[in-house]
PDB file of C-alpha atoms in Angstrom:
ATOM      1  CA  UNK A   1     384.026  -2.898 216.549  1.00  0.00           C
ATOM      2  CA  UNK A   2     383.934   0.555 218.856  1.00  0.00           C
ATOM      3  CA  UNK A   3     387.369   1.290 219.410  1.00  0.00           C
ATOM      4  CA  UNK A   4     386.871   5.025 219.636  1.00  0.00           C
ATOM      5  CA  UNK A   5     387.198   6.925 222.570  1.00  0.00           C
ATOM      6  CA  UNK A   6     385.978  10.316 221.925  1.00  0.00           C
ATOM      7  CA  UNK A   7     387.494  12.880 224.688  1.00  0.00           C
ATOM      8  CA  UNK A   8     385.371  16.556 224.746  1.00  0.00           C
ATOM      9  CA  UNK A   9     388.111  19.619 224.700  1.00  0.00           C
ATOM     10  CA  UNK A  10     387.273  23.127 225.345  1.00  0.00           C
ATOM     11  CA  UNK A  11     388.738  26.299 226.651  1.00  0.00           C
ATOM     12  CA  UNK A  12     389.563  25.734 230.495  1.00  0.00           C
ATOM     13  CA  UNK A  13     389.272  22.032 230.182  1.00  0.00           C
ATOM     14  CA  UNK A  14     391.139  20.910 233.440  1.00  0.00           C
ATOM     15  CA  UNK A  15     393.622  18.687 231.427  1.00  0.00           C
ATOM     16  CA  UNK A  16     395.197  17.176 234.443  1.00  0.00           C
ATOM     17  CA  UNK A  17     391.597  15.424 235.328  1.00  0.00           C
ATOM     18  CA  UNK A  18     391.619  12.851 232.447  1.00  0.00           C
ATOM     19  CA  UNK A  19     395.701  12.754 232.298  1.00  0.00           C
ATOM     20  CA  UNK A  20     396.110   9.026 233.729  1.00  0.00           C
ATOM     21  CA  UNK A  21     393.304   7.362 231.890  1.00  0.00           C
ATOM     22  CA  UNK A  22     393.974   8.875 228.078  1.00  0.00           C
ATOM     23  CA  UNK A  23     397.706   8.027 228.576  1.00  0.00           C
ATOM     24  CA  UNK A  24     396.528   4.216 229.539  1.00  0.00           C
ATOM     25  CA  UNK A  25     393.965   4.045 226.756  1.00  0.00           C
ATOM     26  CA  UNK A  26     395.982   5.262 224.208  1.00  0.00           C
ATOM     27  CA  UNK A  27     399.212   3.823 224.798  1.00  0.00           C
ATOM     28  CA  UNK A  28     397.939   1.006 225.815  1.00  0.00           C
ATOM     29  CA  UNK A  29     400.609  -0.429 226.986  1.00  0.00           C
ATOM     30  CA  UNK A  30     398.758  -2.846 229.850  1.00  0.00           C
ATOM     31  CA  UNK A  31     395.938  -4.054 227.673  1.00  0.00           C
ATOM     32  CA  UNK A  32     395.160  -7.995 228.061  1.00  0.00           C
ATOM     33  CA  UNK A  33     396.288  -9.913 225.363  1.00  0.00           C
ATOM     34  CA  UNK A  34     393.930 -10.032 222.338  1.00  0.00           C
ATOM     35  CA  UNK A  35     392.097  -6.705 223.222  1.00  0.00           C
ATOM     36  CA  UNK A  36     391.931  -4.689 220.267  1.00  0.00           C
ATOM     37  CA  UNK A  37     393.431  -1.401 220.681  1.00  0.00           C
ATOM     38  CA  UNK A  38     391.284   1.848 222.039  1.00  0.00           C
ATOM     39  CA  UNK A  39     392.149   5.491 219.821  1.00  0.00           C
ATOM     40  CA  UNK A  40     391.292   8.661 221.863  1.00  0.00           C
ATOM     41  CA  UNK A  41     389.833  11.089 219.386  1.00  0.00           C
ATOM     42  CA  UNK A  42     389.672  14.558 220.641  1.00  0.00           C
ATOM     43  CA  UNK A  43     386.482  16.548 219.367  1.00  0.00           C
ATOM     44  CA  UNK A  44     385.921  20.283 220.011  1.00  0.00           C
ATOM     45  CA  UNK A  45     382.603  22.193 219.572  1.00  0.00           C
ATOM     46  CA  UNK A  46     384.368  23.639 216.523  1.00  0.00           C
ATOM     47  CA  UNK A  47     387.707  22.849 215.044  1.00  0.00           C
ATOM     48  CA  UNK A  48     389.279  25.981 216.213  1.00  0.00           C
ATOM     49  CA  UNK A  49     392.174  25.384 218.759  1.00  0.00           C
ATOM     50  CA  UNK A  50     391.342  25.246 222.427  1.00  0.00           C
ATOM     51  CA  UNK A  51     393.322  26.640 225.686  1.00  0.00           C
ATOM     52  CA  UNK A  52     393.414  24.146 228.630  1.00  0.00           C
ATOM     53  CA  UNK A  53     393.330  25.597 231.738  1.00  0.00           C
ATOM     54  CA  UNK A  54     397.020  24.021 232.176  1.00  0.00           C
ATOM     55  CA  UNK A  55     398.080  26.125 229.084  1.00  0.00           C
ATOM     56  CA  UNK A  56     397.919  23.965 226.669  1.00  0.00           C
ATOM     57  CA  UNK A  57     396.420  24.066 223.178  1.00  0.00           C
ATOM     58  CA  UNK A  58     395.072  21.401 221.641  1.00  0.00           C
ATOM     59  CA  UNK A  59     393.654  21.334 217.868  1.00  0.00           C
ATOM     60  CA  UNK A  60     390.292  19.421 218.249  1.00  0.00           C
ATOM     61  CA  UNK A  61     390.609  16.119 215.444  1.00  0.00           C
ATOM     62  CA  UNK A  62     386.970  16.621 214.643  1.00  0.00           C
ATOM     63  CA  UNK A  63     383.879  18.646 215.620  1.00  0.00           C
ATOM     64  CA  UNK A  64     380.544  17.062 217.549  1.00  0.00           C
ATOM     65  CA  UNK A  65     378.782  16.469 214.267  1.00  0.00           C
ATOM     66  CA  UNK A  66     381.603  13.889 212.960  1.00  0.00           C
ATOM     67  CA  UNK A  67     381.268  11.345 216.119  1.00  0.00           C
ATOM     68  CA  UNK A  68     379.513   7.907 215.177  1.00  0.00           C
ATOM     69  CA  UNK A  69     377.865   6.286 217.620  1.00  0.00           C
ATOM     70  CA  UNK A  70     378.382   3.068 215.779  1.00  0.00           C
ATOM     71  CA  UNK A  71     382.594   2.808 216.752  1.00  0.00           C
ATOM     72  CA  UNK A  72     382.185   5.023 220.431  1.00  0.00           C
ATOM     73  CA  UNK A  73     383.548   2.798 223.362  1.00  0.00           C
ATOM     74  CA  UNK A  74     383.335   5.696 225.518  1.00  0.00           C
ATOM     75  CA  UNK A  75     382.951   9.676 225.605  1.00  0.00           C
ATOM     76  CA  UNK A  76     384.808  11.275 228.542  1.00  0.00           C
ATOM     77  CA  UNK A  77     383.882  14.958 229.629  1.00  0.00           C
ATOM     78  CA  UNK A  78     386.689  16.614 231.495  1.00  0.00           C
ATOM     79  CA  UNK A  79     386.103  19.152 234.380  1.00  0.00           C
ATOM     80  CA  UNK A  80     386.418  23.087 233.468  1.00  0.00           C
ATOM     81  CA  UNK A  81     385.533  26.732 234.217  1.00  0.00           C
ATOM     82  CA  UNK A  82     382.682  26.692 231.846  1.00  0.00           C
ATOM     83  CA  UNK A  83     380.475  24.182 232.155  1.00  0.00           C
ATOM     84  CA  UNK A  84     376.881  26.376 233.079  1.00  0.00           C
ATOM     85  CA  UNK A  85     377.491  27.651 230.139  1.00  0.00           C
ATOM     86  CA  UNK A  86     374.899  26.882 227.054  1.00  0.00           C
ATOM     87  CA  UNK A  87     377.637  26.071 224.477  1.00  0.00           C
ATOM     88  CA  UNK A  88     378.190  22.762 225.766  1.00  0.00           C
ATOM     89  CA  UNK A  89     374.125  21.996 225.521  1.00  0.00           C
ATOM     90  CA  UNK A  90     375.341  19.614 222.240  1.00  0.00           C
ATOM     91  CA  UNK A  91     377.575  17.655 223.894  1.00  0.00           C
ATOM     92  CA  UNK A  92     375.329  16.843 226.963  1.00  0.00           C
ATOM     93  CA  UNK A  93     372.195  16.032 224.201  1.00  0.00           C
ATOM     94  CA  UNK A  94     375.247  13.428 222.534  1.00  0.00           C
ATOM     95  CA  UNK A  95     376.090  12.441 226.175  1.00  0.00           C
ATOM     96  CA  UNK A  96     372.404  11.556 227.075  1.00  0.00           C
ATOM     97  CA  UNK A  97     371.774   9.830 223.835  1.00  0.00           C
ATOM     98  CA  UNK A  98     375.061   7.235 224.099  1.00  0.00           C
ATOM     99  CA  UNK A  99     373.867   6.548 227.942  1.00  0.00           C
ATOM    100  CA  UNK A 100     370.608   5.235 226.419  1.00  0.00           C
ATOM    101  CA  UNK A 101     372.344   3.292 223.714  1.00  0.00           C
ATOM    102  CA  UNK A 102     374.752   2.479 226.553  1.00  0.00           C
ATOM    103  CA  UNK A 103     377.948   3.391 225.572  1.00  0.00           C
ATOM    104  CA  UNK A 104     380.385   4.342 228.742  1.00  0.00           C
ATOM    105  CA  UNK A 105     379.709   8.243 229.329  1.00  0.00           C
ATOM    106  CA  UNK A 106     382.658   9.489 231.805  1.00  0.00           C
ATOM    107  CA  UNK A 107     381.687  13.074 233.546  1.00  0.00           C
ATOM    108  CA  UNK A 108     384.549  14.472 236.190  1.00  0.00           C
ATOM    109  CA  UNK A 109     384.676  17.665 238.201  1.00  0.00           C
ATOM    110  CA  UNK A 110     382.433  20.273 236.529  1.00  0.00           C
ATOM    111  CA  UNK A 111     381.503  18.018 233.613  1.00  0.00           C
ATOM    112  CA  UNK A 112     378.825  16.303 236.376  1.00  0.00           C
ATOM    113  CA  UNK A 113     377.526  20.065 236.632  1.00  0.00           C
ATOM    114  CA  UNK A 114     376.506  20.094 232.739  1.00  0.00           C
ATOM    115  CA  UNK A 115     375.031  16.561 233.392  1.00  0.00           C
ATOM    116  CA  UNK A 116     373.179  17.765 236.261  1.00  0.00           C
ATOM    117  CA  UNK A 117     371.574  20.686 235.023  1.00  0.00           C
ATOM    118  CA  UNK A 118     370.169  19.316 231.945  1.00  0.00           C
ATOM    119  CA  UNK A 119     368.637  16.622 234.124  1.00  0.00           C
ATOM    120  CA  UNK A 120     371.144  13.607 232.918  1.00  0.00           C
ATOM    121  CA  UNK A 121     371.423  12.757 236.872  1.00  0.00           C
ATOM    122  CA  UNK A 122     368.391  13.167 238.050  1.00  0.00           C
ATOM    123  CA  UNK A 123     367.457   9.215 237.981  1.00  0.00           C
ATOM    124  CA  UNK A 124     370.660   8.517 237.945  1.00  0.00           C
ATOM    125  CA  UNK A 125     373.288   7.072 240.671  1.00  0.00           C
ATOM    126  CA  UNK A 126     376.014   9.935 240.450  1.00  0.00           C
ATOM    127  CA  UNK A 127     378.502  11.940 242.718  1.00  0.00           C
ATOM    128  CA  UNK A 128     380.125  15.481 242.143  1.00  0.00           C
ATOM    129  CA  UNK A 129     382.450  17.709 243.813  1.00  0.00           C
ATOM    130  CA  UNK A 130     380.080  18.716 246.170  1.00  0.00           C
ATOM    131  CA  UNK A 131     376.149  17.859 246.566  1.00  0.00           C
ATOM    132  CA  UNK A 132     375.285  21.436 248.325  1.00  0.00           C
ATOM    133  CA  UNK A 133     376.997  22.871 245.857  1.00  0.00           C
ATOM    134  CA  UNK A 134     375.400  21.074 243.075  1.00  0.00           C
ATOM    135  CA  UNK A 135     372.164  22.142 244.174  1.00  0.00           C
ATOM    136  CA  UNK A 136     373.309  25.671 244.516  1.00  0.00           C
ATOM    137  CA  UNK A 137     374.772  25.837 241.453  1.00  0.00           C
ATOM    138  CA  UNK A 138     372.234  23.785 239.367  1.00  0.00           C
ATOM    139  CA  UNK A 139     368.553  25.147 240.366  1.00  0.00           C
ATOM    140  CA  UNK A 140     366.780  22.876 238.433  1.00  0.00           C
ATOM    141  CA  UNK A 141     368.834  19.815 239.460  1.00  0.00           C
ATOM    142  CA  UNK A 142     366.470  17.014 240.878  1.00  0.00           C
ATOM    143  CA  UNK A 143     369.001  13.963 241.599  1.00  0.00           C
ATOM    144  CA  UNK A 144     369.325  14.370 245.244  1.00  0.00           C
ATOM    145  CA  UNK A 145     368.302  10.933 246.207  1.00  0.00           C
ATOM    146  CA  UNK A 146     370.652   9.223 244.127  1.00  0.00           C
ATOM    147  CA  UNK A 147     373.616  11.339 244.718  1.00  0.00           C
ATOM    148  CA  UNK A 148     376.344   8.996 246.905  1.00  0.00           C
ATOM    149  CA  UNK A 149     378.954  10.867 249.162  1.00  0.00           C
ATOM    150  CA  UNK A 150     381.568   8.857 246.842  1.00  0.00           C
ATOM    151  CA  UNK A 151     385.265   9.861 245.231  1.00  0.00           C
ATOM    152  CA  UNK A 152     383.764   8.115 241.906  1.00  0.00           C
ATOM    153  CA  UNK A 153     380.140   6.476 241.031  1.00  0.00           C
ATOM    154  CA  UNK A 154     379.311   3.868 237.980  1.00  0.00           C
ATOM    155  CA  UNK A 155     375.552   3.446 237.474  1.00  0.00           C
ATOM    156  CA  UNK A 156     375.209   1.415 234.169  1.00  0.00           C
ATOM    157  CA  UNK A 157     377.436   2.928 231.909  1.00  0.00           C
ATOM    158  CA  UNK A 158     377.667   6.468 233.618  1.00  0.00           C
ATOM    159  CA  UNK A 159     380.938   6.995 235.572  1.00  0.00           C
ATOM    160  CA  UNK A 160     380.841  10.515 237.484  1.00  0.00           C
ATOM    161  CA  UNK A 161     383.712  11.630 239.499  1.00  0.00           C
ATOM    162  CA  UNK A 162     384.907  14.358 241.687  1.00  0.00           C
ATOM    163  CA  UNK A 163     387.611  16.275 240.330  1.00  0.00           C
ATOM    164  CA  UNK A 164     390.182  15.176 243.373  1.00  0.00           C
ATOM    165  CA  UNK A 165     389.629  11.866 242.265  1.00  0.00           C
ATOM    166  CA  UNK A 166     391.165  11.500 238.719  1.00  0.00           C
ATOM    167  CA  UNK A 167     393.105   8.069 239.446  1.00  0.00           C
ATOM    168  CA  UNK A 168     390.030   6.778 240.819  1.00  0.00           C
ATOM    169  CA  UNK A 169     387.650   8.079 237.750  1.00  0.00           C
ATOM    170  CA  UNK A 170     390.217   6.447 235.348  1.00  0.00           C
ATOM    171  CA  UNK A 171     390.341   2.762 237.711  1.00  0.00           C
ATOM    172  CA  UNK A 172     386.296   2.923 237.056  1.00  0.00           C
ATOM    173  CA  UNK A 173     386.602   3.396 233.635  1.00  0.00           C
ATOM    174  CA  UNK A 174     388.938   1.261 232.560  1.00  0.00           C
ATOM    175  CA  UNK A 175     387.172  -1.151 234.881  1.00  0.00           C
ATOM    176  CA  UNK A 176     384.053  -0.463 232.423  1.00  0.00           C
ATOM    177  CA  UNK A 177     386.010  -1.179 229.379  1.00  0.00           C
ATOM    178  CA  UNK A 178     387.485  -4.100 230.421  1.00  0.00           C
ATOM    179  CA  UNK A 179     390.660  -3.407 228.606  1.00  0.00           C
ATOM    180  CA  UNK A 180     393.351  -4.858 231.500  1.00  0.00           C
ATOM    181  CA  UNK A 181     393.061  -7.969 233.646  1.00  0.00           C
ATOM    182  CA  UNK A 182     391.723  -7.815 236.673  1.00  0.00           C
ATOM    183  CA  UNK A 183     394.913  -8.442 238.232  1.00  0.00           C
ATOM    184  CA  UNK A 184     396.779  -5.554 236.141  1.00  0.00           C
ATOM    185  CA  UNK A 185     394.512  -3.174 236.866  1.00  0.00           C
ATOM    186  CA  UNK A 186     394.175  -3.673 240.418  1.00  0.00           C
ATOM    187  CA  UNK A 187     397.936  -3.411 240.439  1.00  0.00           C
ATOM    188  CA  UNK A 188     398.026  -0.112 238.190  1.00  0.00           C
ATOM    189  CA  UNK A 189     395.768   1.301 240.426  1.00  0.00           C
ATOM    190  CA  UNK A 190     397.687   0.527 243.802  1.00  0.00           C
ATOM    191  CA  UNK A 191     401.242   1.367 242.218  1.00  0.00           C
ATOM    192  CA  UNK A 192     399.621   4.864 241.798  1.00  0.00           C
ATOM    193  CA  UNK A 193     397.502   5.396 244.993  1.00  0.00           C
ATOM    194  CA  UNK A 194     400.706   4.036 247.623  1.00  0.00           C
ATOM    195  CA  UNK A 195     403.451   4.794 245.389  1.00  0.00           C
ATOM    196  CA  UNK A 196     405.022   1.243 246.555  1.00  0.00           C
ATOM    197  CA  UNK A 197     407.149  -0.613 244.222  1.00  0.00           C
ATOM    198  CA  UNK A 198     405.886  -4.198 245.126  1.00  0.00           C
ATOM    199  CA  UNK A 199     402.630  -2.682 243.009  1.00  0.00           C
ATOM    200  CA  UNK A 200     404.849  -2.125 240.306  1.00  0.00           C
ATOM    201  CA  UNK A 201     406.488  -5.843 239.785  1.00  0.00           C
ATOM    202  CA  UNK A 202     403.185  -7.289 240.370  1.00  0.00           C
ATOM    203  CA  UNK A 203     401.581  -4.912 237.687  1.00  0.00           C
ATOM    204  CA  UNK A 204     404.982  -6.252 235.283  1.00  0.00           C
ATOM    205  CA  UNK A 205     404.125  -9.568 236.628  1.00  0.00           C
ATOM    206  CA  UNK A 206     400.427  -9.350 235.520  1.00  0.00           C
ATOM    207  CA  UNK A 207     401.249  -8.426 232.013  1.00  0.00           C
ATOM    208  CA  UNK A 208     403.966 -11.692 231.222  1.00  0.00           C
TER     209      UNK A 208
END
């Protein structure tokens, strides 16, 4: 059974980008009954701690080498300062691979930059933070045509998001997993976007 979420952490990972949907997935405290239970695994290029750009350190649980395919539900690449950067070339080869066994890859914010200039979204529907900027930034970038002027974009079992858009990158995914009702999630999502508390007795509602 893939119960794994693996989450990517490295120095100026933009923590607050992936903050609602680990919290939902791990706690999950608004999975549909009889869903087996989703464990984010953080993995580092290394083991050595890492510095979010929020402060924080985090001790990676394992390096890139100790992910199996075989229990991944999904691999989620957080935004950061250092995504042109060739140390993250491993993770977008393991990113590219799980798309074409298709397990759920989620890229946000300047994870969609490492995507793009490796050529992950070049036949693939995808959005960013900015397209003019994406082609500034990524020279070799060739996924024009199927870039959408979108907040968030699924295409199979890519999710990419802009990094304004974190609630809306975590609806999509957890969309993708299928891990709450279509009636729970709908009213997770609209509890968080209004901030109206009819959202939040039909979200308690949806869970009886």
């Amino acid at each position: 059974m893939k119960n794994t979420v693996y989450l990517y952490v490295f120095d100026t990972m933009a923590d607050w980008e992936i903050g609602y949907l680990i919290a939902e997935i791990n706690s999950g405290r608004y999975y549909k009954k009889g869903v087996m239970p989703l464990k984010v695994v953080t993995v580092g290029i290394t083991n050595a701690p890492i510095t979010t750009m929020g402060g924080l350190t985090i001790l990676p649980e394992i390096e890139l080498e100790e992910c199996n395919a075989n229990d991944t539900a999904a691999l989620i690449l957080p935004g950061g300062n250092t995504w042109t950067e060739a140390i993250h070339a491993p993770i977008i080869r393991m990113a590219e691979k799980y798309l074409e066994k298709g397990i759920v890859v989620g890229a946000i914010c300047g994870a969609t930059i490492g995507l793009a200039m490796e050529g992950v979204l070049d036949q693939r529907g995808h959005t960013s933070n900015d397209l003019e900027y994406l082609k500034m930034i990524c020279p070799n970038y060739d996924g024009e045509m199927y870039y959408k002027q979108e907040c968030v974009v699924t295409d199979g079992s890519l999710i990419t998001a802009s990094g304004i858009a974190p609630l809306e990158f975590a609806l999509h995914i957890l969309k993708i997993l299928d891990v709450f009702s279509p009636q729970t999630l709908e009213s997770w999502y609209n509890l968080y976007k209004t901030q109206e508390s009819k959202y939040f007795f039909e979200l308690m509602n949806s869970i009886q």
